[in-house]
mmCIF file of N, CA, C and O in Angstrom:
data_model
loop_
_atom_site.group_PDB
_atom_site.id
_atom_site.type_symbol
_atom_site.label_atom_id
_atom_site.label_comp_id
_atom_site.label_asym_id
_atom_site.label_seq_id
_atom_site.Cartn_x
_atom_site.Cartn_y
_atom_site.Cartn_z
ATOM 1 N N MET A 272 -5.365 -13.593 -15.175
ATOM 2 C CA MET A 272 -5.550 -11.775 -16.075
ATOM 3 C C MET A 272 -4.588 -11.446 -14.775
ATOM 4 O O MET A 272 -4.610 -11.279 -13.993
ATOM 5 N N PHE A 273 -3.586 -10.426 -15.303
ATOM 6 C CA PHE A 273 -2.929 -9.482 -15.028
ATOM 7 C C PHE A 273 -3.500 -7.913 -14.770
ATOM 8 O O PHE A 273 -4.580 -7.570 -15.090
ATOM 9 N N ALA A 274 -3.712 -7.838 -13.181
ATOM 10 C CA ALA A 274 -4.873 -6.666 -12.303
ATOM 11 C C ALA A 274 -3.754 -6.161 -11.447
ATOM 12 O O ALA A 274 -2.086 -6.272 -11.292
ATOM 13 N N ILE A 275 -3.553 -4.974 -11.505
ATOM 14 C CA ILE A 275 -2.599 -3.955 -10.469
ATOM 15 C C ILE A 275 -3.607 -3.367 -9.666
ATOM 16 O O ILE A 275 -4.614 -2.318 -10.807
ATOM 17 N N ALA A 276 -3.711 -3.268 -8.884
ATOM 18 C CA ALA A 276 -4.617 -1.887 -7.614
ATOM 19 C C ALA A 276 -4.859 -0.698 -7.961
ATOM 20 O O ALA A 276 -3.101 -0.243 -8.483
ATOM 21 N N SER A 277 -5.668 -0.077 -8.198
ATOM 22 C CA SER A 277 -5.525 1.379 -8.389
ATOM 23 C C SER A 277 -4.230 2.095 -7.169
ATOM 24 O O SER A 277 -3.312 3.478 -7.987
ATOM 25 N N SER A 278 -4.833 1.966 -6.299
ATOM 26 C CA SER A 278 -3.225 2.414 -5.248
ATOM 27 C C SER A 278 -2.183 2.345 -5.807
ATOM 28 O O SER A 278 -0.744 3.008 -5.388
ATOM 29 N N THR A 279 -1.598 0.664 -6.314
ATOM 30 C CA THR A 279 -0.167 0.286 -6.863
ATOM 31 C C THR A 279 -0.191 2.101 -8.011
ATOM 32 O O THR A 279 1.024 2.291 -7.961
ATOM 33 N N VAL A 280 -0.959 1.763 -8.689
ATOM 34 C CA VAL A 280 -0.827 2.649 -10.244
ATOM 35 C C VAL A 280 -0.319 4.143 -9.677
ATOM 36 O O VAL A 280 0.504 4.944 -9.892
ATOM 37 N N THR A 281 -1.094 4.667 -8.507
ATOM 38 C CA THR A 281 -1.361 5.920 -7.893
ATOM 39 C C THR A 281 -0.339 6.698 -7.210
ATOM 40 O O THR A 281 0.764 7.439 -7.428
ATOM 41 N N SER A 282 0.975 5.238 -6.960
ATOM 42 C CA SER A 282 1.790 5.594 -5.826
ATOM 43 C C SER A 282 2.952 5.974 -6.943
ATOM 44 O O SER A 282 4.116 6.361 -6.910
ATOM 45 N N TRP A 283 2.467 5.073 -8.295
ATOM 46 C CA TRP A 283 4.028 4.388 -9.482
ATOM 47 C C TRP A 283 4.127 6.231 -9.844
ATOM 48 O O TRP A 283 4.590 7.188 -10.302
ATOM 49 N N ALA A 284 2.159 6.899 -10.263
ATOM 50 C CA ALA A 284 3.116 8.142 -10.799
ATOM 51 C C ALA A 284 2.754 9.585 -9.608
ATOM 52 O O ALA A 284 3.828 10.206 -10.823
ATOM 53 N N MET A 285 2.835 9.193 -8.573
ATOM 54 C CA MET A 285 2.921 10.319 -7.626
ATOM 55 C C MET A 285 5.104 10.107 -7.866
ATOM 56 O O MET A 285 5.338 11.030 -7.107
ATOM 57 N N TYR A 286 5.701 9.267 -7.389
ATOM 58 C CA TYR A 286 6.703 9.162 -7.286
ATOM 59 C C TYR A 286 7.289 9.149 -8.371
ATOM 60 O O TYR A 286 8.653 9.293 -8.300
ATOM 61 N N CYS A 287 7.061 8.382 -9.299
ATOM 62 C CA CYS A 287 8.126 8.157 -10.680
ATOM 63 C C CYS A 287 7.979 9.059 -11.725
ATOM 64 O O CYS A 287 8.851 9.830 -11.909
ATOM 65 N N PHE A 288 6.232 9.254 -11.635
ATOM 66 C CA PHE A 288 6.072 9.784 -13.120
ATOM 67 C C PHE A 288 5.854 11.424 -13.208
ATOM 68 O O PHE A 288 6.070 12.598 -13.819
ATOM 69 N N LEU A 289 5.181 11.653 -11.945
ATOM 70 C CA LEU A 289 5.472 13.293 -11.761
ATOM 71 C C LEU A 289 6.843 13.854 -11.701
ATOM 72 O O LEU A 289 6.832 14.998 -12.333
ATOM 73 N N PRO A 290 7.587 13.894 -10.983
ATOM 74 C CA PRO A 290 8.832 14.133 -10.890
ATOM 75 C C PRO A 290 10.132 14.791 -12.544
ATOM 76 O O PRO A 290 9.686 16.110 -13.167
ATOM 77 N N PHE A 291 9.451 13.956 -13.711
ATOM 78 C CA PHE A 291 9.998 14.067 -14.806
ATOM 79 C C PHE A 291 8.635 14.615 -14.964
ATOM 80 O O PHE A 291 8.677 15.595 -15.619
ATOM 81 N N PHE A 292 7.424 15.054 -15.409
ATOM 82 C CA PHE A 292 6.383 15.941 -15.585
ATOM 83 C C PHE A 292 6.399 17.673 -15.614
ATOM 84 O O PHE A 292 6.279 17.906 -16.426
ATOM 85 N N PHE A 293 7.131 17.312 -14.173
ATOM 86 C CA PHE A 293 7.514 18.795 -13.172
ATOM 87 C C PHE A 293 8.707 19.613 -13.995
ATOM 88 O O PHE A 293 8.425 20.848 -14.123
ATOM 89 N N ALA A 294 10.215 18.972 -15.027
ATOM 90 C CA ALA A 294 10.697 18.740 -14.788
ATOM 91 C C ALA A 294 10.785 18.972 -15.959
ATOM 92 O O ALA A 294 10.850 20.689 -16.882
ATOM 93 N N PHE A 295 9.911 18.650 -17.244
ATOM 94 C CA PHE A 295 9.362 18.991 -18.216
ATOM 95 C C PHE A 295 8.673 19.979 -18.396
ATOM 96 O O PHE A 295 8.629 21.097 -19.538
ATOM 97 N N LEU A 296 7.668 20.424 -16.897
ATOM 98 C CA LEU A 296 7.055 21.780 -17.451
ATOM 99 C C LEU A 296 7.703 22.982 -16.843
ATOM 100 O O LEU A 296 8.053 24.497 -17.338
ATOM 101 N N PHE A 297 8.518 23.112 -16.166
ATOM 102 C CA PHE A 297 9.889 23.877 -16.265
ATOM 103 C C PHE A 297 11.027 24.367 -17.686
ATOM 104 O O PHE A 297 11.143 25.368 -17.334
ATOM 105 N N PHE A 298 11.390 23.052 -18.177
ATOM 106 C CA PHE A 298 11.478 23.204 -19.216
ATOM 107 C C PHE A 298 10.669 24.114 -20.393
ATOM 108 O O PHE A 298 11.055 24.869 -21.083
ATOM 109 N N ILE A 299 9.381 24.277 -20.549
ATOM 110 C CA ILE A 299 8.820 24.853 -21.096
ATOM 111 C C ILE A 299 8.239 26.027 -20.397
ATOM 112 O O ILE A 299 8.716 27.210 -21.593
ATOM 113 N N ILE A 300 7.822 26.536 -19.687
ATOM 114 C CA ILE A 300 7.963 28.173 -18.834
ATOM 115 C C ILE A 300 9.853 28.397 -18.954
ATOM 116 O O ILE A 300 9.793 29.577 -19.823
ATOM 117 N N TRP A 301 10.779 27.733 -19.335
ATOM 118 C CA TRP A 301 12.317 28.351 -19.157
ATOM 119 C C TRP A 301 12.528 28.726 -20.831
ATOM 120 O O TRP A 301 13.095 29.680 -21.678
ATOM 121 N N ASP A 302 12.095 27.804 -21.884
ATOM 122 C CA ASP A 302 11.744 27.974 -23.402
ATOM 123 C C ASP A 302 10.549 29.340 -23.361
ATOM 124 O O ASP A 302 11.468 30.081 -24.414
ATOM 125 N N LEU A 303 9.761 29.732 -22.981
ATOM 126 C CA LEU A 303 8.974 30.526 -22.786
ATOM 127 C C LEU A 303 9.817 31.801 -22.652
ATOM 128 O O LEU A 303 9.820 32.994 -23.906
ATOM 129 N N SER A 304 10.327 31.769 -21.825
ATOM 130 C CA SER A 304 10.970 33.217 -21.139
ATOM 131 C C SER A 304 12.322 33.067 -22.434
ATOM 132 O O SER A 304 12.530 34.186 -22.778
ATOM 133 N N LYS A 305 12.778 31.931 -22.768
ATOM 134 C CA LYS A 305 13.565 32.922 -23.653
ATOM 135 C C LYS A 305 13.345 33.033 -25.597
ATOM 136 O O LYS A 305 13.321 33.902 -26.226
ATOM 137 N N GLN A 306 12.447 32.666 -25.523
ATOM 138 C CA GLN A 306 11.401 33.057 -26.902
ATOM 139 C C GLN A 306 11.087 33.794 -26.841
ATOM 140 O O GLN A 306 10.869 34.673 -27.879
ATOM 141 N N SER A 307 10.461 34.821 -25.316
ATOM 142 C CA SER A 307 10.100 36.091 -25.236
ATOM 143 C C SER A 307 10.575 37.070 -25.329
ATOM 144 O O SER A 307 10.519 38.409 -25.072
ATOM 145 N N ASN A 308 11.958 36.205 -25.427
ATOM 146 C CA ASN A 308 13.488 37.734 -24.708
ATOM 147 C C ASN A 308 13.279 38.236 -23.273
ATOM 148 O O ASN A 308 12.906 39.618 -22.927
ATOM 149 N N ALA A 309 12.674 37.500 -22.282
ATOM 150 C CA ALA A 309 12.065 38.125 -21.781
ATOM 151 C C ALA A 309 13.394 39.031 -20.040
ATOM 152 O O ALA A 309 12.792 40.210 -19.737
ATOM 153 N N GLY A 310 14.638 38.780 -20.611
ATOM 154 C CA GLY A 310 15.820 39.322 -19.723
ATOM 155 C C GLY A 310 15.753 38.761 -17.635
ATOM 156 O O GLY A 310 14.766 37.339 -18.364
ATOM 157 N N ARG A 311 16.443 38.799 -17.348
ATOM 158 C CA ARG A 311 16.258 38.439 -15.985
ATOM 159 C C ARG A 311 15.079 37.903 -14.964
ATOM 160 O O ARG A 311 14.860 37.568 -14.811
ATOM 161 N N ALA A 312 15.098 39.612 -15.002
ATOM 162 C CA ALA A 312 13.857 39.681 -14.269
ATOM 163 C C ALA A 312 12.300 38.994 -14.753
ATOM 164 O O ALA A 312 11.558 38.581 -13.596
ATOM 165 N N GLY A 313 12.334 39.255 -16.064
ATOM 166 C CA GLY A 313 11.305 38.174 -16.808
ATOM 167 C C GLY A 313 11.213 37.052 -16.535
ATOM 168 O O GLY A 313 10.638 36.342 -16.185
ATOM 169 N N THR A 314 11.586 36.034 -17.012
ATOM 170 C CA THR A 314 12.239 34.781 -16.583
ATOM 171 C C THR A 314 11.845 35.006 -14.899
ATOM 172 O O THR A 314 11.198 33.521 -14.765
ATOM 173 N N PHE A 315 12.431 35.825 -14.607
ATOM 174 C CA PHE A 315 12.184 35.415 -12.667
ATOM 175 C C PHE A 315 11.027 35.581 -12.414
ATOM 176 O O PHE A 315 10.106 34.152 -12.059
ATOM 177 N N TRP A 316 10.333 36.162 -13.330
ATOM 178 C CA TRP A 316 8.249 36.429 -12.682
ATOM 179 C C TRP A 316 7.740 35.362 -13.262
ATOM 180 O O TRP A 316 6.956 34.863 -12.350
ATOM 181 N N MET A 317 8.139 34.780 -14.284
ATOM 182 C CA MET A 317 7.224 33.972 -15.098
ATOM 183 C C MET A 317 7.522 32.469 -14.825
ATOM 184 O O MET A 317 6.687 31.859 -14.303
ATOM 185 N N PHE A 318 8.743 32.428 -13.634
ATOM 186 C CA PHE A 318 9.108 30.966 -12.646
ATOM 187 C C PHE A 318 8.194 31.204 -11.481
ATOM 188 O O PHE A 318 7.453 30.279 -11.069
ATOM 189 N N LEU A 319 8.042 32.656 -11.376
ATOM 190 C CA LEU A 319 7.562 32.605 -9.724
ATOM 191 C C LEU A 319 6.043 32.126 -9.666
ATOM 192 O O LEU A 319 5.669 31.507 -9.658
ATOM 193 N N ALA A 320 5.848 32.854 -10.730
ATOM 194 C CA ALA A 320 4.058 32.697 -10.850
ATOM 195 C C ALA A 320 3.584 31.390 -11.212
ATOM 196 O O ALA A 320 2.731 31.050 -10.750
ATOM 197 N N LEU A 321 4.264 30.639 -12.499
ATOM 198 C CA LEU A 321 3.815 29.740 -13.051
ATOM 199 C C LEU A 321 4.398 28.383 -11.962
ATOM 200 O O LEU A 321 4.372 27.322 -11.692
ATOM 201 N N GLY A 322 5.617 28.627 -11.586
ATOM 202 C CA GLY A 322 6.148 28.013 -10.877
ATOM 203 C C GLY A 322 5.367 27.749 -9.377
ATOM 204 O O GLY A 322 5.686 26.800 -8.627
ATOM 205 N N ALA A 323 4.435 28.426 -8.652
ATOM 206 C CA ALA A 323 3.839 28.924 -7.777
ATOM 207 C C ALA A 323 3.171 27.023 -7.466
ATOM 208 O O ALA A 323 3.065 26.719 -6.455
ATOM 209 N N GLY A 324 3.088 26.944 -8.177
ATOM 210 C CA GLY A 324 1.665 25.600 -7.921
ATOM 211 C C GLY A 324 2.125 24.728 -7.760
ATOM 212 O O GLY A 324 2.048 23.812 -7.633
ATOM 213 N N PHE A 325 3.704 24.131 -8.464
ATOM 214 C CA PHE A 325 3.961 23.466 -8.752
ATOM 215 C C PHE A 325 4.728 23.056 -7.254
ATOM 216 O O PHE A 325 5.283 22.142 -6.769
ATOM 217 N N ILE A 326 5.307 24.243 -6.453
ATOM 218 C CA ILE A 326 5.755 24.811 -5.155
ATOM 219 C C ILE A 326 4.558 24.356 -4.086
ATOM 220 O O ILE A 326 5.044 23.382 -3.226
ATOM 221 N N GLY A 327 3.280 25.124 -4.602
ATOM 222 C CA GLY A 327 2.349 25.102 -3.712
ATOM 223 C C GLY A 327 1.809 23.359 -3.612
ATOM 224 O O GLY A 327 1.522 22.374 -2.617
ATOM 225 N N PHE A 328 1.754 22.258 -4.919
ATOM 226 C CA PHE A 328 1.615 20.940 -4.399
ATOM 227 C C PHE A 328 2.549 20.483 -3.647
ATOM 228 O O PHE A 328 1.926 19.126 -3.011
ATOM 229 N N ILE A 329 3.508 20.258 -3.925
ATOM 230 C CA ILE A 329 5.084 19.983 -3.157
ATOM 231 C C ILE A 329 5.245 19.576 -1.665
ATOM 232 O O ILE A 329 4.677 19.245 -1.266
ATOM 233 N N LEU A 330 5.045 20.993 -1.151
ATOM 234 C CA LEU A 330 4.364 21.374 -0.140
ATOM 235 C C LEU A 330 3.314 20.104 0.642
ATOM 236 O O LEU A 330 2.984 19.917 1.954
ATOM 237 N N LYS A 331 1.989 20.768 -0.376
ATOM 238 C CA LYS A 331 0.894 20.257 0.213
ATOM 239 C C LYS A 331 0.828 18.346 0.683
ATOM 240 O O LYS A 331 0.714 18.228 1.179
ATOM 241 N N VAL A 332 1.878 17.666 -0.546
ATOM 242 C CA VAL A 332 2.265 16.424 0.239
ATOM 243 C C VAL A 332 2.995 16.457 1.071
ATOM 244 O O VAL A 332 3.289 14.920 1.713
ATOM 245 N N LEU A 333 4.164 16.509 1.557
ATOM 246 C CA LEU A 333 5.439 16.639 2.382
ATOM 247 C C LEU A 333 4.257 17.667 3.816
ATOM 248 O O LEU A 333 4.705 17.066 4.572
ATOM 249 N N ILE A 334 3.053 18.328 3.694
ATOM 250 C CA ILE A 334 2.440 19.119 4.784
ATOM 251 C C ILE A 334 1.690 17.666 4.881
ATOM 252 O O ILE A 334 1.481 16.862 6.306
ATOM 253 N N GLU A 335 0.906 16.727 4.444
ATOM 254 C CA GLU A 335 -0.136 15.375 4.665
ATOM 255 C C GLU A 335 0.976 14.994 5.138
ATOM 256 O O GLU A 335 0.678 13.567 5.619
ATOM 257 N N MET A 336 2.504 14.517 4.567
ATOM 258 C CA MET A 336 3.041 13.243 4.977
ATOM 259 C C MET A 336 4.081 13.280 6.405
ATOM 260 O O MET A 336 3.445 12.956 7.438
ATOM 261 N N ALA A 337 3.709 15.289 6.756
ATOM 262 C CA ALA A 337 4.093 15.035 7.721
ATOM 263 C C ALA A 337 2.281 15.518 9.211
ATOM 264 O O ALA A 337 3.098 14.326 10.020
ATOM 265 N N PHE A 338 2.251 15.426 8.472
ATOM 266 C CA PHE A 338 0.450 15.088 9.771
ATOM 267 C C PHE A 338 0.755 13.877 10.409
ATOM 268 O O PHE A 338 -0.049 13.614 11.348
ATOM 269 N N LYS A 339 0.800 12.740 8.743
ATOM 270 C CA LYS A 339 0.201 11.352 9.113
ATOM 271 C C LYS A 339 1.176 10.625 10.078
ATOM 272 O O LYS A 339 1.031 10.187 11.203
ATOM 273 N N ARG A 340 1.856 11.539 10.348
ATOM 274 C CA ARG A 340 3.339 11.057 11.167
ATOM 275 C C ARG A 340 3.573 11.445 12.527
ATOM 276 O O ARG A 340 3.903 10.476 13.083
ATOM 277 N N TRP A 341 2.952 12.716 12.669
ATOM 278 C CA TRP A 341 3.832 13.162 13.937
ATOM 279 C C TRP A 341 1.651 13.285 14.105
ATOM 280 O O TRP A 341 2.153 13.331 15.280
ATOM 281 N N PHE A 342 0.666 13.458 13.822
ATOM 282 C CA PHE A 342 -0.645 13.707 14.575
ATOM 283 C C PHE A 342 -1.633 13.072 14.322
ATOM 284 O O PHE A 342 -2.531 12.649 15.017
ATOM 285 N N ILE A 343 -1.186 11.363 13.151
ATOM 286 C CA ILE A 343 -2.195 10.625 13.665
ATOM 287 C C ILE A 343 -1.972 9.574 13.726
ATOM 288 O O ILE A 343 -0.671 9.025 13.963
#
C-alpha cells in the first residue's frame, strides 16, 4: 500500500503549494481594487490591510527558522 508520512505532506504544502495560494490571493486583492475603482491610494491600503496577514505568516516562518538555527 502506498503511504506518505504526514510530515512529508505538510512540507510539500508549505514550500510548494502555499506560494501559489499567496499569489492567487494577491491577484484577488488586485482584482478587487480594479473592480471597485479604488485608485492608487485605495489599492495601496487594500494591499496593506489584506496583505498584512501574508507578511505576518512569512515572518513567522522565518523567525521560527532563525530560532531553530541560532538558539536551539
